Amino acid sequence: MLRLKILASVVPLAVAAVFARAELLPGPRPCIEVGGATMQIASISWLAQLHVGFTDDPGLATVRVQIADSAEAADFTVIDDIDDAEAGACESNAVPQLIGISGNPSASDPVIYLSHDGPSDYRVFVQSKTFSARDAAALIVSARGEHRRLESASLAPRAPSAARVLAELTLR
């Protein structure tokens, strides 16, 4: 009976420790350092300060990211050929800003269309054991920021509002 009581008191503590740490097995997660700030893909999406979503429909996207064929053609390149994460990589005194990849992004979250061809806002090249193209796209879009979802345009002619939207887009 005493063993059962001890087990019953230890299990909730172990579960609480896992949730407080937010991961079962610590391991390297994709991260970049931008201007002294560290941005890292969150292990659990709901812990993240920033969220991005992905879509297969270019019409729903707020940001288009092209997967480049070479490092020279890319705006953001990730190349590693190591088995383990480098000690001290992405470590800074500041707490990393966590980026969550959301299955259902909110209206204010950037929605990324990832493709191999077509027009793009950013181009990424990834040859890595720890980064995927989705991770790289999420990090570069989050680091750049300011990609909000635009409202669908009406087919009715409304020149003043169209001019206002154009002016807002050119100011950014």
mmCIF file of N, CA and C in Angstrom, residues 4 16 19 23 54 57 66 82 90 93 97 109 118 138 145 164:
data_model
loop_
_atom_site.group_PDB
_atom_site.id
_atom_site.type_symbol
_atom_site.label_atom_id
_atom_site.label_comp_id
_atom_site.label_asym_id
_atom_site.label_seq_id
_atom_site.Cartn_x
_atom_site.Cartn_y
_atom_site.Cartn_z
ATOM 1 N N LEU A 4 2.151 2.052 -3.432
ATOM 2 C CA LEU A 4 1.123 2.670 -4.262
ATOM 3 C C LEU A 4 0.991 4.161 -3.949
ATOM 4 N N ALA A 16 4.262 16.957 -14.207
ATOM 5 C CA ALA A 16 4.421 18.410 -14.099
ATOM 6 C C ALA A 16 5.804 18.847 -14.573
ATOM 7 N N PHE A 19 5.831 18.834 -18.416
ATOM 8 C CA PHE A 19 5.119 19.973 -18.991
ATOM 9 C C PHE A 19 5.838 21.289 -18.714
ATOM 10 N N GLU A 23 9.046 19.429 -23.071
ATOM 11 C CA GLU A 23 9.542 18.435 -24.012
ATOM 12 C C GLU A 23 9.920 17.176 -23.262
ATOM 13 N N PHE A 54 1.214 27.276 -42.834
ATOM 14 C CA PHE A 54 1.590 26.905 -44.193
ATOM 15 C C PHE A 54 0.338 26.527 -44.960
ATOM 16 N N ASP A 57 -2.240 26.374 -51.070
ATOM 17 C CA ASP A 57 -2.965 27.246 -51.995
ATOM 18 C C ASP A 57 -2.284 28.615 -52.034
ATOM 19 N N GLN A 66 10.288 30.453 -51.866
ATOM 20 C CA GLN A 66 10.734 29.510 -52.889
ATOM 21 C C GLN A 66 11.914 28.714 -52.357
ATOM 22 N N ILE A 82 27.091 18.265 -39.994
ATOM 23 C CA ILE A 82 27.534 17.727 -38.716
ATOM 24 C C ILE A 82 26.474 16.782 -38.175
ATOM 25 N N CYS A 90 23.456 29.362 -31.303
ATOM 26 C CA CYS A 90 22.230 30.085 -30.962
ATOM 27 C C CYS A 90 22.070 30.321 -29.470
ATOM 28 N N ASN A 93 22.431 35.457 -24.065
ATOM 29 C CA ASN A 93 21.938 35.742 -22.725
ATOM 30 C C ASN A 93 20.434 35.943 -22.706
ATOM 31 N N GLN A 97 13.174 33.802 -28.794
ATOM 32 C CA GLN A 97 11.796 34.037 -29.197
ATOM 33 C C GLN A 97 11.337 32.780 -29.924
ATOM 34 N N ASP A 109 -1.584 35.998 -38.281
ATOM 35 C CA ASP A 109 -0.364 35.221 -38.498
ATOM 36 C C ASP A 109 -0.023 35.130 -39.982
ATOM 37 N N GLY A 118 8.017 29.794 -59.334
ATOM 38 C CA GLY A 118 7.015 30.852 -59.264
ATOM 39 C C GLY A 118 7.519 32.060 -58.501
ATOM 40 N N ALA A 138 9.787 29.270 -41.916
ATOM 41 C CA ALA A 138 9.143 29.824 -40.722
ATOM 42 C C ALA A 138 10.064 30.803 -40.006
ATOM 43 N N GLY A 145 9.168 39.550 -40.294
ATOM 44 C CA GLY A 145 7.911 40.092 -39.777
ATOM 45 C C GLY A 145 7.120 40.886 -40.800
ATOM 46 N N ARG A 164 -5.906 53.372 -51.598
ATOM 47 C CA ARG A 164 -5.457 53.412 -50.211
ATOM 48 C C ARG A 164 -4.671 52.142 -49.875
#
